[in-house]
Structure formats: structure tokens, C-alpha cells
PDB file of C-alpha atoms in Angstrom:
ATOM      1  CA  LEU A 731       0.008  -0.004   0.010  1.00  0.00           C
ATOM      2  CA  GLU A 732       2.823   2.391   0.876  1.00  0.00           C
ATOM      3  CA  ASN A 733       4.493   1.780  -2.526  1.00  0.00           C
ATOM      4  CA  SER A 734       1.200   2.436  -4.297  1.00  0.00           C
ATOM      5  CA  VAL A 735       0.652   5.714  -2.410  1.00  0.00           C
ATOM      6  CA  GLN A 736       4.170   6.878  -3.282  1.00  0.00           C
ATOM      7  CA  MET A 737       3.710   5.889  -6.911  1.00  0.00           C
ATOM      8  CA  ALA A 738       0.432   7.834  -6.945  1.00  0.00           C
ATOM      9  CA  ARG A 739       2.110  10.876  -5.432  1.00  0.00           C
ATOM     10  CA  GLU A 740       4.838  10.723  -8.104  1.00  0.00           C
ATOM     11  CA  ALA A 741       2.300  10.247 -10.903  1.00  0.00           C
ATOM     12  CA  VAL A 742       0.305  13.339  -9.801  1.00  0.00           C
ATOM     13  CA  SER A 743       3.486  15.413  -9.500  1.00  0.00           C
ATOM     14  CA  ASN A 744       4.159  14.475 -13.127  1.00  0.00           C
ATOM     15  CA  GLY A 745       0.777  15.676 -14.284  1.00  0.00           C
ATOM     16  CA  ILE A 746      -0.994  12.288 -14.427  1.00  0.00           C
ATOM     17  CA  THR A 747      -4.646  12.484 -13.540  1.00  0.00           C
ATOM     18  CA  HIS A 748      -5.967   8.945 -14.346  1.00  0.00           C
ATOM     19  CA  ILE A 749      -4.475   5.502 -14.026  1.00  0.00           C
ATOM     20  CA  CYS A 750      -5.921   2.115 -14.905  1.00  0.00           C
ATOM     21  CA  CYS A 751      -4.468  -0.369 -12.422  1.00  0.00           C
ATOM     22  CA  THR A 752      -3.757  -3.683 -14.145  1.00  0.00           C
ATOM     23  CA  PRO A 753      -2.820  -6.566 -11.854  1.00  0.00           C
ATOM     24  CA  HIS A 754      -1.384  -9.513 -13.756  1.00  0.00           C
ATOM     25  CA  TYR A 755      -3.704 -12.388 -14.711  1.00  0.00           C
ATOM     26  CA  LEU A 756      -1.504 -15.346 -15.335  1.00  0.00           C
ATOM     27  CA  GLU A 757      -3.010 -18.736 -14.986  1.00  0.00           C
ATOM     28  CA  PRO A 758      -2.541 -20.598 -12.744  1.00  0.00           C
ATOM     29  CA  GLU A 759       0.001 -18.574 -10.659  1.00  0.00           C
ATOM     30  CA  PHE A 760      -1.471 -15.077 -10.577  1.00  0.00           C
ATOM     31  CA  ILE A 761      -5.222 -15.320 -10.548  1.00  0.00           C
ATOM     32  CA  SER A 762      -7.104 -13.076  -8.220  1.00  0.00           C
ATOM     33  CA  SER A 763     -10.782 -12.427  -8.642  1.00  0.00           C
ATOM     34  CA  TRP A 764     -11.999  -9.083  -9.831  1.00  0.00           C
ATOM     35  CA  GLN A 765     -13.708  -8.845  -6.443  1.00  0.00           C
ATOM     36  CA  GLU A 766     -10.364  -9.210  -4.656  1.00  0.00           C
ATOM     37  CA  ASN A 767      -8.747  -6.652  -6.962  1.00  0.00           C
ATOM     38  CA  ASP A 768     -11.609  -4.274  -6.527  1.00  0.00           C
ATOM     39  CA  LYS A 769     -11.334  -4.559  -2.749  1.00  0.00           C
ATOM     40  CA  ARG A 770      -7.650  -3.700  -2.893  1.00  0.00           C
ATOM     41  CA  LEU A 771      -8.360  -0.752  -5.248  1.00  0.00           C
ATOM     42  CA  GLU A 772     -11.015   0.613  -2.887  1.00  0.00           C
ATOM     43  CA  LEU A 773      -8.442   0.484  -0.029  1.00  0.00           C
ATOM     44  CA  LEU A 774      -5.974   2.406  -2.125  1.00  0.00           C
ATOM     45  CA  LYS A 775      -8.602   4.955  -3.168  1.00  0.00           C
ATOM     46  CA  ALA A 776      -9.516   5.535   0.450  1.00  0.00           C
ATOM     47  CA  ARG A 777      -5.892   5.999   1.339  1.00  0.00           C
ATOM     48  CA  LEU A 778      -5.254   8.445  -1.499  1.00  0.00           C
ATOM     49  CA  LYS A 779      -8.351  10.439  -0.271  1.00  0.00           C
ATOM     50  CA  GLU A 780      -6.876  10.633   3.241  1.00  0.00           C
ATOM     51  CA  GLU A 781      -3.588  11.774   1.782  1.00  0.00           C
ATOM     52  CA  LYS A 782      -5.382  14.281  -0.465  1.00  0.00           C
ATOM     53  CA  ILE A 783      -3.818  12.820  -3.607  1.00  0.00           C
ATOM     54  CA  ASP A 784      -6.103  13.626  -6.470  1.00  0.00           C
ATOM     55  CA  LEU A 785      -5.839  10.730  -8.796  1.00  0.00           C
ATOM     56  CA  GLU A 786      -8.580   8.846 -10.578  1.00  0.00           C
ATOM     57  CA  LEU A 787      -8.058   5.095 -10.451  1.00  0.00           C
ATOM     58  CA  ARG A 788      -9.736   2.403 -12.554  1.00  0.00           C
ATOM     59  CA  LEU A 789      -9.291  -1.307 -12.761  1.00  0.00           C
ATOM     60  CA  GLY A 790      -8.378  -3.793 -15.450  1.00  0.00           C
ATOM     61  CA  ASN A 791      -5.976  -6.751 -15.862  1.00  0.00           C
ATOM     62  CA  GLU A 792      -2.715  -7.388 -17.734  1.00  0.00           C
ATOM     63  CA  ILE A 793      -3.683 -10.733 -19.190  1.00  0.00           C
ATOM     64  CA  PHE A 794      -1.049 -13.312 -20.132  1.00  0.00           C
ATOM     65  CA  LEU A 795      -2.466 -14.531 -23.460  1.00  0.00           C
ATOM     66  CA  THR A 796      -3.527 -18.224 -23.478  1.00  0.00           C
ATOM     67  CA  GLU A 797      -5.989 -20.346 -25.380  1.00  0.00           C
ATOM     68  CA  ASN A 798      -8.398 -19.724 -22.418  1.00  0.00           C
ATOM     69  CA  THR A 799      -8.338 -15.987 -22.641  1.00  0.00           C
ATOM     70  CA  LEU A 800     -11.626 -15.485 -24.558  1.00  0.00           C
ATOM     71  CA  THR A 801     -13.444 -17.991 -22.341  1.00  0.00           C
ATOM     72  CA  ASP A 802     -12.125 -16.342 -19.239  1.00  0.00           C
ATOM     73  CA  LEU A 803     -13.200 -12.912 -20.555  1.00  0.00           C
ATOM     74  CA  THR A 804     -16.644 -14.254 -21.372  1.00  0.00           C
ATOM     75  CA  GLU A 805     -16.983 -15.797 -17.893  1.00  0.00           C
ATOM     76  CA  ASN A 806     -15.941 -12.446 -16.314  1.00  0.00           C
ATOM     77  CA  LYS A 807     -12.814 -13.985 -14.707  1.00  0.00           C
ATOM     78  CA  ILE A 808     -10.669 -11.350 -16.384  1.00  0.00           C
ATOM     79  CA  LEU A 809     -11.207  -7.574 -16.220  1.00  0.00           C
ATOM     80  CA  LYS A 810     -11.327  -5.435 -19.253  1.00  0.00           C
ATOM     81  CA  LEU A 811      -9.775  -1.943 -18.887  1.00  0.00           C
ATOM     82  CA  ASN A 812     -12.221   0.298 -17.002  1.00  0.00           C
ATOM     83  CA  GLU A 813     -15.141  -2.000 -17.992  1.00  0.00           C
ATOM     84  CA  SER A 814     -14.572  -1.026 -21.642  1.00  0.00           C
ATOM     85  CA  ARG A 815     -13.950  -3.325 -24.644  1.00  0.00           C
ATOM     86  CA  TYR A 816     -10.223  -2.669 -24.332  1.00  0.00           C
ATOM     87  CA  ILE A 817      -8.085  -5.554 -23.033  1.00  0.00           C
ATOM     88  CA  LEU A 818      -4.342  -5.388 -22.173  1.00  0.00           C
ATOM     89  CA  VAL A 819      -2.553  -8.656 -23.118  1.00  0.00           C
ATOM     90  CA  GLU A 820       0.921  -9.816 -22.484  1.00  0.00           C
ATOM     91  CA  LEU A 821       2.866 -12.217 -24.637  1.00  0.00           C
ATOM     92  CA  PRO A 822       5.824 -14.429 -23.614  1.00  0.00           C
ATOM     93  CA  MET A 823       9.199 -12.611 -23.223  1.00  0.00           C
ATOM     94  CA  LEU A 824      11.373 -15.113 -25.023  1.00  0.00           C
ATOM     95  CA  ASN A 825       9.383 -17.314 -27.450  1.00  0.00           C
ATOM     96  CA  GLU A 826       6.390 -16.537 -29.681  1.00  0.00           C
ATOM     97  CA  LEU A 827       3.209 -18.362 -28.971  1.00  0.00           C
ATOM     98  CA  LYS A 828       2.181 -20.513 -31.984  1.00  0.00           C
ATOM     99  CA  TYR A 829      -1.467 -19.565 -31.474  1.00  0.00           C
ATOM    100  CA  THR A 830      -1.180 -15.800 -30.909  1.00  0.00           C
ATOM    101  CA  ASP A 831      -2.640 -14.868 -34.246  1.00  0.00           C
ATOM    102  CA  LYS A 832      -5.669 -17.214 -33.840  1.00  0.00           C
ATOM    103  CA  ILE A 833      -6.462 -15.960 -30.283  1.00  0.00           C
ATOM    104  CA  ILE A 834      -6.030 -12.305 -31.218  1.00  0.00           C
ATOM    105  CA  ASP A 835      -8.270 -12.761 -34.255  1.00  0.00           C
ATOM    106  CA  LYS A 836     -10.971 -14.372 -32.097  1.00  0.00           C
ATOM    107  CA  LEU A 837     -10.695 -11.594 -29.517  1.00  0.00           C
ATOM    108  CA  ILE A 838     -11.118  -8.912 -32.273  1.00  0.00           C
ATOM    109  CA  GLU A 839     -14.023 -10.875 -33.910  1.00  0.00           C
ATOM    110  CA  SER A 840     -15.640 -10.938 -30.431  1.00  0.00           C
ATOM    111  CA  GLY A 841     -15.514  -7.129 -30.248  1.00  0.00           C
ATOM    112  CA  TYR A 842     -12.512  -6.621 -28.023  1.00  0.00           C
ATOM    113  CA  LYS A 843      -9.891  -3.899 -28.674  1.00  0.00           C
ATOM    114  CA  VAL A 844      -6.533  -5.574 -28.084  1.00  0.00           C
ATOM    115  CA  ILE A 845      -3.640  -3.776 -26.589  1.00  0.00           C
ATOM    116  CA  ILE A 846      -0.314  -5.652 -26.503  1.00  0.00           C
ATOM    117  CA  ALA A 847       1.702  -4.834 -23.404  1.00  0.00           C
ATOM    118  CA  HIS A 848       5.348  -3.698 -23.861  1.00  0.00           C
ATOM    119  CA  PRO A 849       6.236  -5.459 -27.118  1.00  0.00           C
ATOM    120  CA  GLU A 850       9.689  -3.839 -27.012  1.00  0.00           C
ATOM    121  CA  ARG A 851      10.617  -6.243 -24.192  1.00  0.00           C
ATOM    122  CA  TYR A 852       9.865  -9.396 -26.186  1.00  0.00           C
ATOM    123  CA  LYS A 853      13.062 -11.017 -27.608  1.00  0.00           C
ATOM    124  CA  TYR A 854      11.431 -11.970 -30.947  1.00  0.00           C
ATOM    125  CA  VAL A 855      10.251  -8.299 -31.448  1.00  0.00           C
ATOM    126  CA  GLN A 856      13.677  -6.916 -30.623  1.00  0.00           C
ATOM    127  CA  GLU A 857      15.076  -9.275 -33.269  1.00  0.00           C
ATOM    128  CA  ASN A 858      12.406  -8.385 -35.821  1.00  0.00           C
ATOM    129  CA  ALA A 859      10.193  -5.263 -35.149  1.00  0.00           C
ATOM    130  CA  ASP A 860       8.236  -6.225 -38.340  1.00  0.00           C
ATOM    131  CA  TYR A 861       6.669  -8.992 -36.287  1.00  0.00           C
ATOM    132  CA  LEU A 862       4.159  -6.367 -35.079  1.00  0.00           C
ATOM    133  CA  ILE A 863       3.029  -5.166 -38.478  1.00  0.00           C
ATOM    134  CA  PRO A 864       0.248  -7.715 -39.043  1.00  0.00           C
ATOM    135  CA  TYR A 865      -1.151  -6.868 -35.598  1.00  0.00           C
ATOM    136  CA  LEU A 866      -0.942  -3.134 -36.316  1.00  0.00           C
ATOM    137  CA  GLU A 867      -2.883  -3.754 -39.559  1.00  0.00           C
ATOM    138  CA  LYS A 868      -5.588  -5.563 -37.554  1.00  0.00           C
ATOM    139  CA  GLY A 869      -5.995  -2.480 -35.318  1.00  0.00           C
ATOM    140  CA  VAL A 870      -4.109  -3.785 -32.358  1.00  0.00           C
ATOM    141  CA  ILE A 871      -2.707  -1.070 -30.056  1.00  0.00           C
ATOM    142  CA  PHE A 872       0.742  -1.238 -28.397  1.00  0.00           C
ATOM    143  CA  GLN A 873       1.587  -0.066 -24.942  1.00  0.00           C
ATOM    144  CA  SER A 874       5.159   0.639 -23.896  1.00  0.00           C
ATOM    145  CA  ASN A 875       6.917   1.031 -20.535  1.00  0.00           C
ATOM    146  CA  LEU A 876       8.731   4.173 -19.595  1.00  0.00           C
ATOM    147  CA  GLY A 877      11.405   1.903 -18.214  1.00  0.00           C
ATOM    148  CA  SER A 878      12.178   0.674 -21.740  1.00  0.00           C
ATOM    149  CA  VAL A 879      12.613   4.227 -23.021  1.00  0.00           C
ATOM    150  CA  ILE A 880      15.124   5.089 -20.249  1.00  0.00           C
ATOM    151  CA  GLY A 881      17.023   1.761 -20.485  1.00  0.00           C
ATOM    152  CA  MET A 882      15.732   0.149 -17.261  1.00  0.00           C
ATOM    153  CA  TYR A 883      14.956  -3.102 -19.098  1.00  0.00           C
ATOM    154  CA  GLY A 884      18.297  -3.206 -20.987  1.00  0.00           C
ATOM    155  CA  GLU A 885      19.820  -1.870 -24.115  1.00  0.00           C
ATOM    156  CA  SER A 886      17.870  -4.148 -26.423  1.00  0.00           C
ATOM    157  CA  ALA A 887      14.467  -2.962 -25.121  1.00  0.00           C
ATOM    158  CA  ARG A 888      15.660   0.639 -25.307  1.00  0.00           C
ATOM    159  CA  LYS A 889      16.799   0.275 -28.903  1.00  0.00           C
ATOM    160  CA  CYS A 890      13.643  -1.548 -29.890  1.00  0.00           C
ATOM    161  CA  ILE A 891      11.258   1.035 -28.429  1.00  0.00           C
ATOM    162  CA  ASN A 892      13.108   3.810 -30.257  1.00  0.00           C
ATOM    163  CA  GLU A 893      12.858   1.805 -33.511  1.00  0.00           C
ATOM    164  CA  LEU A 894       9.125   1.111 -32.895  1.00  0.00           C
ATOM    165  CA  ILE A 895       8.427   4.844 -32.134  1.00  0.00           C
ATOM    166  CA  LYS A 896      10.141   5.877 -35.419  1.00  0.00           C
TER     167      LYS A 896
END
């Protein structure tokens, strides 16, 4: 909680007014219900109010993409970003999933707006940034980490994000 309060304070000091909190959803290791996550978020909101930190917080998940993702979304096990149609998905860091295209296509066909989390950190994207072009053409959005831009995740991620931005 203290780390979250400090992060909120820093965010506000940098002009940020809204944050969508995205706890990881990685079956079977990191699965907490949306009710558990909502409870934690309400505790944080109450604490920010006490501290007079003016920051709007929403809830979602960073979803590790699996063949179960669509089913888990349909069964409301996974949270969309701020109850919208946008979902934040994470891919493996080292090796591509053979079924990524199929799952992303099904998600898009089902009306979801897919955002791929920090692609600059994936080894196969670092080796070939064109890997992302088919997803871009399908309307997939990409989210990057500030840590990649400043070199916190290594030189390869820093170079890759600069290439992707260009």
C-alpha cells in the first residue's frame, strides 16, 4: 500500500490524472478475482483520499495470453480496462506463442480492442520489429513501458522502443 501511495504521489506530480491499475492475470500462478482486486483498489482509493492525492483510479488486468483468454473474458474472470472493450494482453518474453494470431483474431471478432503490453521487451520483437506489423494492420494497439525508454529493461528494449516509435 505504501509503495502504491508513493507511486500515486509521483504520478500526480508528473501531471498524471488517471491510471488504470492492471494486476497480472497469469493462470494458474497469478489469478485473483475481480472482487479481490476491486477490494484492494478501494483500499488504495480511500488512502489516497486521506492523503489528499487527487488521482482517478480504474481497474483492469494485464492478461497473459492463453487459449483460455476468450473464455475467461466471457466468464468475467478477467477484467477489461475500466469496464470497456479494451483488453491489455501480455505475450511471452522469449518465445512466440504459436497460437497468438488465432487468439487475437478471435478476440477482435468478439468485439474486443486488443492492446499488446510492452512489445519492445519481447526478444522476438527486438530481433524483428516487423513481427508487429500484421497486428498493427488488424487495429491492435501497443503499450510501452517508460522503463524501456530510459534503459531500465536493458539496451535491447531501449533500442527496440526507439525503432518502434520511429
